[in-house]
Coordinates of C-alpha atoms in Angstrom, one line a residue:
M1 CA 0.0 -0.1 0.1
G2 CA 3.1 2.3 0.1
L3 CA 3.0 3.1 -3.6
R4 CA -0.7 3.7 -3.3
R5 CA -0.1 6.5 -0.8
K6 CA 2.4 8.2 -3.0
M7 CA -0.5 8.7 -5.6
R8 CA -2.9 10.4 -3.4
G9 CA -1.8 13.9 -4.0
L10 CA -1.2 13.2 -7.7
N11 CA 2.1 15.1 -7.3
F12 CA 3.6 13.5 -10.6
K13 CA 7.1 13.9 -11.2
K14 CA 9.2 14.5 -14.4
E15 CA 9.8 10.9 -14.5
D16 CA 6.1 10.1 -14.9
F17 CA 5.7 11.1 -18.5
K18 CA 7.3 10.7 -22.0
G19 CA 10.2 12.6 -23.1
H20 CA 13.4 11.0 -21.5
E21 CA 15.9 8.5 -22.2
Q22 CA 14.2 5.0 -22.6
L23 CA 15.9 3.4 -19.7
E24 CA 15.6 6.0 -17.2
S25 CA 12.0 6.4 -18.3
E26 CA 11.2 2.8 -17.7
R27 CA 12.9 2.5 -14.4
E28 CA 11.4 5.7 -12.9
Q29 CA 7.9 5.3 -14.4
N30 CA 7.7 1.7 -13.0
A31 CA 8.2 3.3 -9.4
Y32 CA 4.9 5.1 -9.7
R33 CA 2.9 2.7 -11.8
E34 CA 0.9 0.1 -10.0
T35 CA -0.9 -2.7 -11.5
L36 CA -4.7 -3.1 -10.8
S37 CA -5.4 -5.4 -7.9
R38 CA -7.9 -8.2 -8.2
H39 CA -10.0 -6.7 -5.2
L40 CA -12.3 -3.9 -6.5
F41 CA -12.4 -2.3 -3.2
E42 CA -8.5 -1.6 -3.2
N43 CA -8.7 -0.1 -6.7
E44 CA -11.6 2.0 -5.5
A45 CA -9.8 3.3 -2.4
V46 CA -6.7 4.0 -4.5
L47 CA -8.7 6.3 -7.1
K48 CA -10.9 7.8 -4.4
S49 CA -7.8 8.9 -2.5
T50 CA -6.3 10.2 -5.6
F51 CA -9.3 12.2 -6.7
T52 CA -9.9 13.5 -3.2
D53 CA -11.7 16.9 -3.2
C54 CA -12.8 16.3 -6.9
P55 CA -16.7 16.2 -6.6
D56 CA -16.9 16.1 -10.5
V57 CA -15.3 12.6 -10.8
I58 CA -18.1 10.2 -10.1
F59 CA -17.9 6.7 -8.8
R60 CA -20.7 4.6 -9.8
S61 CA -21.1 1.0 -8.4
F62 CA -23.2 -1.5 -10.3
L63 CA -23.5 -5.3 -10.9
I64 CA -22.7 -7.2 -14.0
G65 CA -25.7 -9.6 -14.5
N66 CA -26.8 -9.1 -11.0
K67 CA -23.7 -11.0 -9.6
T68 CA -20.3 -9.5 -10.3
K69 CA -19.4 -6.1 -8.6
A70 CA -18.1 -3.5 -11.1
L71 CA -17.3 0.3 -10.9
L72 CA -17.6 2.9 -13.3
I73 CA -15.5 6.1 -13.0
Y74 CA -15.9 9.3 -15.1
T75 CA -15.7 13.0 -15.0
E76 CA -18.8 14.9 -15.1
G77 CA -18.8 17.5 -17.9
L78 CA -16.1 15.6 -19.7
A79 CA -18.0 12.4 -20.5
N80 CA -21.0 11.7 -22.5
I81 CA -23.6 10.7 -19.9
E82 CA -26.4 9.7 -22.2
E83 CA -24.0 7.3 -24.3
I84 CA -22.8 6.0 -21.0
D85 CA -26.2 4.9 -19.8
K86 CA -27.0 3.6 -23.3
N87 CA -24.1 1.7 -24.4
V88 CA -22.2 1.0 -21.1
L89 CA -24.3 0.7 -18.1
S90 CA -27.4 -0.9 -19.6
P91 CA -25.8 -3.8 -21.7
L92 CA -23.7 -4.7 -18.6
M93 CA -26.3 -4.6 -16.0
Q94 CA -28.6 -6.7 -18.3
Q95 CA -26.0 -9.1 -19.0
E96 CA -26.9 -12.8 -18.0
T97 CA -23.9 -14.6 -16.9
A98 CA -23.3 -17.6 -14.6
S99 CA -19.6 -17.3 -14.4
L100 CA -17.1 -14.6 -13.9
P101 CA -17.3 -12.1 -16.8
D102 CA -14.3 -12.1 -19.2
I103 CA -12.7 -8.7 -20.1
Q104 CA -12.1 -9.8 -23.7
A105 CA -15.7 -10.9 -24.2
I106 CA -17.1 -7.7 -22.8
L107 CA -14.7 -5.7 -25.1
E108 CA -15.9 -7.8 -28.2
Q109 CA -19.6 -8.4 -27.5
K110 CA -21.2 -6.1 -24.7
L111 CA -19.9 -2.5 -25.4
S112 CA -21.4 -1.0 -28.4
V113 CA -18.6 1.8 -28.5
S114 CA -16.1 1.9 -31.2
K115 CA -13.2 3.0 -29.0
V116 CA -12.6 0.9 -26.2
K117 CA -9.3 -0.6 -24.8
P118 CA -8.0 -2.4 -21.6
I119 CA -5.9 -0.8 -19.0
T120 CA -3.7 -2.6 -16.6
D121 CA -2.3 0.1 -14.1
T122 CA -3.6 2.8 -11.9
M123 CA -1.8 5.5 -13.7
Q124 CA -3.4 4.8 -17.1
A125 CA -6.9 4.8 -15.3
V126 CA -6.0 8.3 -13.8
Q127 CA -5.0 9.7 -17.2
E128 CA -8.1 8.3 -18.9
I129 CA -10.4 9.7 -16.3
S130 CA -8.9 13.1 -16.2
S131 CA -9.1 13.3 -20.2
G132 CA -12.9 12.3 -20.1
N133 CA -13.0 8.8 -20.8
P134 CA -15.0 6.7 -18.5
V135 CA -13.2 3.7 -16.7
I136 CA -14.7 0.3 -15.9
L137 CA -13.2 -1.7 -13.2
I138 CA -14.4 -5.4 -12.4
D139 CA -13.9 -7.4 -9.4
Q140 CA -11.5 -10.3 -9.5
Q141 CA -10.1 -8.7 -12.7
L142 CA -6.5 -7.6 -13.2
Q143 CA -7.5 -5.4 -16.2
G144 CA -9.9 -2.5 -16.6
I145 CA -11.6 -1.1 -19.4
T146 CA -11.4 2.5 -20.7
V147 CA -14.3 3.8 -23.0
G148 CA -13.9 6.5 -25.6
L149 CA -16.9 8.5 -24.5
A150 CA -15.2 12.0 -23.8
K151 CA -17.4 14.8 -24.8
W152 CA -17.1 18.4 -24.0
E153 CA -18.2 21.9 -25.2
K154 CA -16.1 23.1 -28.4
R155 CA -16.3 26.0 -30.6
A156 CA -17.7 25.8 -34.1
I157 CA -15.5 25.8 -37.1
E158 CA -14.9 29.5 -38.2
E159 CA -12.9 31.7 -40.4
P160 CA -9.7 32.8 -38.6
M161 CA -9.9 36.6 -37.8
A162 CA -6.3 37.1 -38.0
E163 CA -5.9 35.5 -41.4
S164 CA -9.0 36.3 -43.5
V165 CA -8.8 36.1 -47.2
V166 CA -10.8 37.3 -50.0
R167 CA -10.5 34.2 -51.9
G168 CA -9.8 30.9 -50.3
P169 CA -11.1 28.3 -47.6
R170 CA -13.2 29.8 -44.8
D171 CA -12.5 27.1 -42.1
G172 CA -10.1 27.6 -39.3
F173 CA -8.5 25.4 -36.5
T174 CA -10.4 25.2 -33.1
E175 CA -9.3 24.4 -29.7
T176 CA -10.0 20.7 -30.1
L177 CA -7.3 18.4 -31.1
S178 CA -9.4 15.8 -32.9
V179 CA -11.2 18.5 -35.1
N180 CA -7.9 20.0 -36.0
I181 CA -6.7 16.7 -37.0
S182 CA -9.7 16.0 -39.0
L183 CA -9.4 19.3 -40.8
L184 CA -6.0 18.3 -42.1
R185 CA -7.1 14.9 -43.0
R186 CA -9.8 16.5 -45.1
K187 CA -7.1 18.5 -47.0
I188 CA -4.6 15.5 -47.3
K189 CA -6.4 12.3 -47.9
S190 CA -3.1 10.2 -48.4
P191 CA -2.3 7.5 -46.0
D192 CA 1.2 8.9 -46.1
L193 CA 0.1 11.6 -43.8
K194 CA 1.5 10.4 -40.5
M195 CA 1.3 11.6 -36.9
K196 CA 2.8 10.9 -33.6
S197 CA 1.6 12.1 -30.3
L198 CA 3.0 12.6 -26.8
V199 CA 1.8 14.2 -23.5
V200 CA 3.6 17.2 -22.0
G201 CA 2.7 18.8 -18.8
R202 CA 2.9 17.2 -15.3
Y203 CA -0.6 18.7 -14.3
S204 CA -2.1 19.8 -17.5
Q205 CA -1.4 16.5 -19.4
T206 CA -1.6 18.3 -22.6
Q207 CA -1.7 16.1 -25.7
I208 CA 0.6 17.1 -28.6
V209 CA 0.6 15.7 -32.1
Y210 CA 3.1 16.4 -34.9
M211 CA 2.1 15.6 -38.3
Y212 CA 4.2 15.0 -41.5
I213 CA 4.0 13.2 -44.9
E214 CA 5.9 10.1 -45.1
G215 CA 8.3 10.2 -48.3
V216 CA 8.4 14.0 -48.3
V217 CA 9.7 15.0 -44.9
D218 CA 13.4 14.6 -44.2
Q219 CA 14.0 12.2 -41.5
Q220 CA 16.8 14.2 -39.8
L221 CA 14.0 17.0 -39.4
L222 CA 11.5 14.6 -38.1
E223 CA 14.0 13.2 -35.5
E224 CA 15.0 16.8 -34.4
V225 CA 11.4 17.7 -33.9
H226 CA 10.8 14.6 -31.9
N227 CA 13.9 15.3 -29.7
R228 CA 13.2 18.8 -29.1
L229 CA 9.5 17.9 -28.1
N230 CA 10.4 15.0 -25.9
R231 CA 12.8 17.1 -23.7
I232 CA 10.2 19.7 -22.6
D233 CA 9.5 19.1 -18.9
I234 CA 7.1 21.8 -17.5
D235 CA 4.1 21.7 -15.2
G236 CA 1.4 22.8 -17.9
V237 CA 1.1 23.7 -21.4
L238 CA -2.1 25.9 -22.1
E239 CA -1.2 27.2 -25.5
S240 CA 1.3 26.4 -28.5
G241 CA 3.3 29.5 -27.5
Y242 CA 4.7 27.4 -24.5
I243 CA 5.9 24.9 -27.0
E244 CA 7.4 27.3 -29.5
E245 CA 9.7 28.9 -26.8
F246 CA 11.0 25.5 -25.9
I247 CA 12.0 24.4 -29.4
E248 CA 13.0 27.4 -31.2
D249 CA 16.8 27.8 -32.1
N250 CA 17.6 31.2 -31.1
P251 CA 15.4 32.4 -28.0
F252 CA 16.9 35.9 -28.1
S253 CA 16.0 36.8 -31.6
P254 CA 13.1 39.2 -32.0
F255 CA 12.2 37.2 -35.2
P256 CA 9.9 34.2 -35.0
Q257 CA 11.7 31.0 -36.1
I258 CA 8.6 28.9 -36.1
L259 CA 5.5 29.8 -38.1
N260 CA 2.0 29.6 -36.5
T261 CA -1.3 29.6 -38.2
E262 CA -5.1 29.0 -37.8
R263 CA -5.6 28.0 -41.3
P264 CA -5.7 24.3 -42.2
D265 CA -4.9 25.2 -45.9
V266 CA -1.6 26.9 -44.8
A267 CA -0.7 23.9 -42.6
A268 CA -1.5 21.4 -45.4
S269 CA 0.7 23.5 -47.9
S270 CA 3.6 23.4 -45.5
L271 CA 3.2 19.7 -45.1
L272 CA 3.5 19.3 -48.9
E273 CA 6.7 21.1 -48.7
G274 CA 8.3 18.8 -46.2
R275 CA 7.5 20.7 -43.2
V276 CA 6.3 19.4 -39.8
A277 CA 3.0 20.7 -38.2
I278 CA 2.8 20.6 -34.3
L279 CA -0.8 20.6 -33.0
V280 CA -1.4 21.4 -29.4
D281 CA -4.7 20.3 -27.7
G282 CA -6.5 23.5 -26.3
T283 CA -5.3 26.0 -29.0
P284 CA -6.3 26.9 -32.6
F285 CA -2.7 27.9 -33.4
V286 CA -0.7 25.2 -35.2
L287 CA 3.0 25.4 -35.5
I288 CA 5.0 24.9 -38.5
A289 CA 8.6 24.1 -38.5
P290 CA 11.0 24.9 -40.1
T291 CA 10.3 28.3 -41.4
T292 CA 12.1 31.0 -43.3
L293 CA 11.9 34.9 -43.2
Y294 CA 10.2 35.0 -46.6
S295 CA 7.4 32.5 -45.3
L296 CA 6.5 35.1 -42.7
F297 CA 5.7 37.7 -45.7
Q298 CA 3.6 35.3 -47.7
A299 CA -0.1 35.0 -47.4
S300 CA -2.1 31.9 -48.3
E301 CA -4.3 34.1 -50.7
D302 CA -1.0 34.6 -52.9
Y303 CA -1.5 31.1 -54.2
Y304 CA -5.2 31.4 -54.8
Q305 CA -5.1 34.5 -57.0
R306 CA -3.5 34.6 -60.6
F307 CA 0.2 34.7 -60.4
M308 CA 0.8 38.3 -61.7
I309 CA -1.6 39.6 -58.9
G310 CA 0.2 37.7 -56.4
T311 CA 3.5 38.9 -57.4
L312 CA 2.6 42.5 -57.3
I313 CA 0.7 42.1 -53.8
R314 CA 4.1 40.4 -52.7
W315 CA 6.3 43.5 -53.8
L316 CA 3.8 45.8 -52.1
R317 CA 4.2 43.8 -48.9
Y318 CA 8.1 44.1 -49.1
L319 CA 7.6 47.8 -49.8
F320 CA 5.5 48.2 -46.7
L321 CA 8.0 46.1 -44.7
L322 CA 10.7 48.8 -45.6
I323 CA 8.3 51.6 -44.7
A324 CA 7.3 50.1 -41.4
L325 CA 11.0 49.7 -40.3
L326 CA 12.7 52.6 -41.9
L327 CA 10.3 55.5 -42.4
P328 CA 10.3 57.1 -39.0
S329 CA 14.2 56.6 -38.6
T330 CA 14.7 58.1 -42.1
Y331 CA 12.6 61.1 -41.1
V332 CA 14.4 61.7 -38.1
A333 CA 17.9 61.4 -39.7
I334 CA 17.1 63.7 -42.4
L335 CA 15.5 66.4 -40.1
T336 CA 18.4 66.1 -37.6
Y337 CA 21.6 65.7 -39.9
H338 CA 20.9 65.8 -43.6
Q339 CA 18.5 69.0 -44.3
E340 CA 20.3 69.4 -47.5
M341 CA 18.6 66.4 -48.8
L342 CA 15.2 68.0 -48.8
P343 CA 14.1 70.5 -51.6
T344 CA 13.9 74.0 -50.3
T345 CA 10.1 74.4 -50.3
L346 CA 9.6 71.1 -48.4
L347 CA 12.4 72.1 -45.9
L348 CA 10.7 75.5 -45.2
S349 CA 7.2 73.8 -44.7
M350 CA 8.6 71.4 -42.3
A351 CA 10.7 74.0 -40.5
K352 CA 7.2 76.0 -40.2
S353 CA 5.5 73.2 -38.8
R354 CA 8.1 72.5 -36.2
E355 CA 8.5 76.1 -34.9
Q356 CA 6.4 75.6 -31.7
V357 CA 7.7 71.9 -31.1
P358 CA 9.9 72.0 -28.1
F359 CA 11.3 68.6 -28.7
P360 CA 14.1 67.3 -31.0
A361 CA 13.0 65.1 -33.9
L362 CA 14.2 62.0 -32.1
V363 CA 12.3 62.7 -28.9
E364 CA 9.1 63.6 -30.9
A365 CA 9.3 60.4 -32.9
I366 CA 9.6 58.2 -29.8
I367 CA 6.7 60.0 -28.0
M368 CA 4.5 59.4 -31.1
E369 CA 5.6 55.8 -31.8
I370 CA 4.8 54.9 -28.2
T371 CA 1.5 56.6 -28.3
F372 CA 0.6 54.8 -31.4
E373 CA 1.6 51.4 -29.9
A374 CA -0.3 52.3 -26.7
I375 CA -3.6 53.2 -28.8
R376 CA -2.9 50.0 -30.8
E377 CA -2.7 47.7 -27.8
A378 CA -5.8 49.3 -26.0
G379 CA -7.8 48.6 -29.2
I380 CA -6.8 45.0 -29.0
R381 CA -7.6 44.5 -25.3
L382 CA -10.7 46.5 -25.0
P383 CA -14.0 44.8 -25.6
K384 CA -14.9 44.5 -29.4
Q385 CA -17.8 46.6 -29.1
V386 CA -15.8 49.8 -28.2
G387 CA -12.2 48.5 -29.2
S388 CA -12.2 49.7 -32.8
A389 CA -14.1 53.1 -31.9
V390 CA -11.4 53.8 -29.1
S391 CA -8.5 53.2 -31.6
I392 CA -10.0 55.4 -34.4
V393 CA -11.3 58.1 -32.3
G394 CA -8.4 58.0 -29.8
A395 CA -5.8 58.4 -32.9
L396 CA -7.8 61.3 -34.3
V397 CA -8.2 63.1 -31.0
I398 CA -4.7 62.7 -29.5
G399 CA -3.1 63.4 -32.8
Q400 CA -5.0 66.6 -33.5
A401 CA -4.7 67.8 -30.0
A402 CA -0.9 67.0 -29.9
V403 CA -0.6 69.2 -33.1
S404 CA -2.7 72.0 -31.8
S405 CA -0.8 72.2 -28.6
G406 CA 2.6 72.3 -30.3
L407 CA 3.9 69.1 -28.8
V408 CA 4.4 67.4 -32.1
S409 CA 4.5 68.5 -35.6
A410 CA 1.9 67.4 -38.3
P411 CA 4.5 65.6 -40.5
M412 CA 5.6 63.4 -37.7
V413 CA 1.9 62.5 -37.0
M414 CA 1.7 61.7 -40.7
V415 CA 4.9 59.7 -40.8
V416 CA 3.7 57.6 -37.7
A417 CA 0.3 57.0 -39.3
I418 CA 1.8 55.7 -42.6
T419 CA 4.2 53.6 -40.7
G420 CA 1.4 51.9 -38.6
V421 CA -0.7 51.2 -41.7
A422 CA 2.4 49.7 -43.3
S423 CA 2.9 47.4 -40.3
F424 CA -0.8 46.1 -40.8
A425 CA 0.1 44.9 -44.3
I426 CA 2.4 42.3 -42.9
P427 CA 0.5 39.1 -42.9
R428 CA 2.0 37.6 -39.8
Y429 CA 1.3 39.2 -36.5
N430 CA 4.5 37.9 -34.9
A431 CA 6.7 39.2 -37.9
S432 CA 4.8 42.5 -37.5
T433 CA 5.6 42.7 -33.8
A434 CA 9.3 42.0 -34.6
I435 CA 9.5 45.0 -37.1
R436 CA 7.6 47.2 -34.5
M437 CA 10.2 46.3 -32.0
L438 CA 13.2 47.0 -34.2
R439 CA 11.8 50.4 -35.2
F440 CA 12.7 52.0 -31.9
P441 CA 16.5 51.0 -31.9
M442 CA 16.5 52.2 -35.6
I443 CA 15.0 55.6 -34.6
V444 CA 17.7 56.0 -31.9
A445 CA 20.4 55.1 -34.2
A446 CA 19.1 57.7 -36.8
G447 CA 18.8 60.4 -34.1
T448 CA 22.5 59.8 -33.1
L449 CA 24.4 59.0 -36.2
G450 CA 22.1 60.0 -38.9
L451 CA 21.8 57.9 -42.0
L452 CA 25.1 56.2 -41.1
G453 CA 23.2 55.0 -38.0
I454 CA 20.4 53.6 -40.3
M455 CA 22.9 51.8 -42.4
L456 CA 24.7 50.2 -39.4
G457 CA 21.4 49.1 -38.0
I458 CA 20.4 47.6 -41.2
L459 CA 23.7 45.8 -41.4
T460 CA 23.3 44.5 -38.0
I461 CA 19.8 43.1 -38.8
I462 CA 21.1 41.5 -41.9
V463 CA 24.1 39.9 -40.0
H464 CA 21.7 38.7 -37.5
L465 CA 19.3 37.1 -39.9
N466 CA 22.2 35.2 -41.6
T467 CA 23.2 33.7 -38.3
I468 CA 19.6 32.5 -37.4
R469 CA 18.5 28.9 -38.3
S470 CA 15.0 27.1 -37.9
F471 CA 15.7 23.5 -37.2
G472 CA 18.9 23.7 -39.2
V473 CA 17.6 25.6 -42.3
P474 CA 19.2 29.0 -42.8
Y475 CA 16.6 31.8 -42.1
L476 CA 17.2 33.5 -45.3
S477 CA 17.1 30.5 -47.5
P478 CA 16.7 30.2 -50.6
M479 CA 18.4 33.7 -51.0
A480 CA 21.3 33.1 -48.5
P481 CA 22.7 30.6 -49.4
M482 CA 21.4 31.2 -53.0
K483 CA 19.2 28.4 -54.5
G484 CA 18.2 29.8 -57.8
A485 CA 15.5 27.1 -58.7
E486 CA 13.7 28.0 -55.5
M487 CA 13.8 31.9 -55.9
K488 CA 10.5 31.4 -58.1
D489 CA 8.4 31.7 -54.8
V490 CA 10.4 34.5 -53.0
L491 CA 10.5 37.7 -54.7
I492 CA 7.8 36.8 -57.0
R493 CA 4.9 34.2 -57.1
A494 CA 5.7 32.1 -60.3
P495 CA 2.7 30.3 -61.9
W496 CA 1.8 27.0 -60.5
W497 CA 2.8 25.1 -63.7
S498 CA 6.4 26.4 -63.3
L499 CA 6.7 25.4 -59.8
K500 CA 7.9 21.8 -60.6
K501 CA 10.3 21.3 -57.7
R502 CA 9.5 21.1 -53.9
T503 CA 11.3 23.4 -51.6
R504 CA 14.4 21.8 -50.3
L505 CA 14.6 22.4 -46.6
T506 CA 17.0 19.9 -44.9
G507 CA 17.0 17.0 -47.4
Y508 CA 16.6 16.1 -51.0
S509 CA 13.9 13.4 -51.0
N510 CA 11.0 13.5 -53.3
T511 CA 11.7 16.9 -54.8
N512 CA 9.3 16.6 -57.8
R513 CA 5.9 17.9 -57.0
Q514 CA 4.3 17.8 -60.4
S515 CA 4.7 16.2 -64.0
E516 CA 6.5 17.9 -66.8
G517 CA 4.6 19.8 -69.5
Q518 CA 1.9 21.4 -67.1
K519 CA 1.9 24.7 -68.8
P520 CA -1.3 25.6 -70.5
N521 CA -1.1 25.0 -74.2
P522 CA -4.5 25.1 -76.1
Q523 CA -2.8 24.2 -79.3
K524 CA -1.4 21.0 -78.0
G525 CA -4.7 19.2 -77.3
T526 CA -5.0 16.1 -75.5
E527 CA -4.1 12.5 -76.4

């Protein structure tokens, strides 16, 4: 009974779960795993002591065939009560038997539930009950039965608000892992779509599934993903952001090294390129690894519009990137050190607008940028009914009042506004946040060294980007190192019939993504 007392507080240790060396894992886990007893009252005592002060865990005693004692344990609110009554309790209680019921016979003949399996130890029973699956224990049996009747409230499938498109699928991931897996299965129906699961979190017991296409993904990448996920040891995982910070290559870089998305089509297209999708139960955000800088500035709609439109929009997006990063710092540098670069008329106009401003351009820019970021953050955190109104009205009122009072100049307000609009054109929110963070040191560099400071800042960013890797893949690939054949999907969006080769990430297996001669040719006809 000593081992039974250890389980009462459910104070699981690192060794209780997956993610460690096999020999150590087996040795440590066996210390906390106890096989079920033949005596039902002993198993009931252990589980009741484990679930002390858990009134939502229901222990339902009943008789199988009016003869054999049995116990049903389930979590109220996580289990389907109607199905339990209909397909579990009713057939077992009405069973006519003259001998001890056999576990295998019950599994095969009595339970009309598709997902059932035997369990042999108390730890398995605790995990299944906590996950919402009812557990049946029978007197004089060394095995129990877990029934897949978990059911809880879940959100309907909706279009992701942060990744909306004009043309494209309208479905999005939800917080339910099984639903997210089915959405990807719907996109990729091949049996080569494989998945592996593990549990992370001592208390949260969060299920994580990583998916890949066998024959397309590189095995070294797959092993690296598996190793990084396996070594995570934390008390709880509530969102995929927890996992992202544990598995990224350079945690001190402002640039995201793992792509996250709420769109099944984006995840499916990444899988077709040989990437790995990491799904975390309880969040609609799926992680994609590895990723590159250019992937962060590509939207799914680029591939649904005609290639000329997709290329134009991509060029505009890169232009907006430069504006979001460099416009305020360039404005500060020119006003502070390089007034000769401006036409005389424009210089006189700006000088007139700054006559009453008591601050230098550097301080003025920092004040306005901080104010704009505060308004943006307030608009996000406020209730939806008033958030947009506060953002728009706040920006107009504060901007007009600041100009009227002489605290800032009108050109500075316009520069900050254009910069803010340009940052919204970046399709990935985490990439937009990185650019917003880098904007402040660029402004400081411009205010102290002028255009020389801007060039030093740009060089520093480029050098930093060249040092980053995402699961071994260079962050600036395929531009650095240069891979000419893959440049068709970087600065431009080439037509689909010309994208013959798959992007090479860490390996070179299965690089052909389509047959030869796919270019439309009405004169050729069909054979």
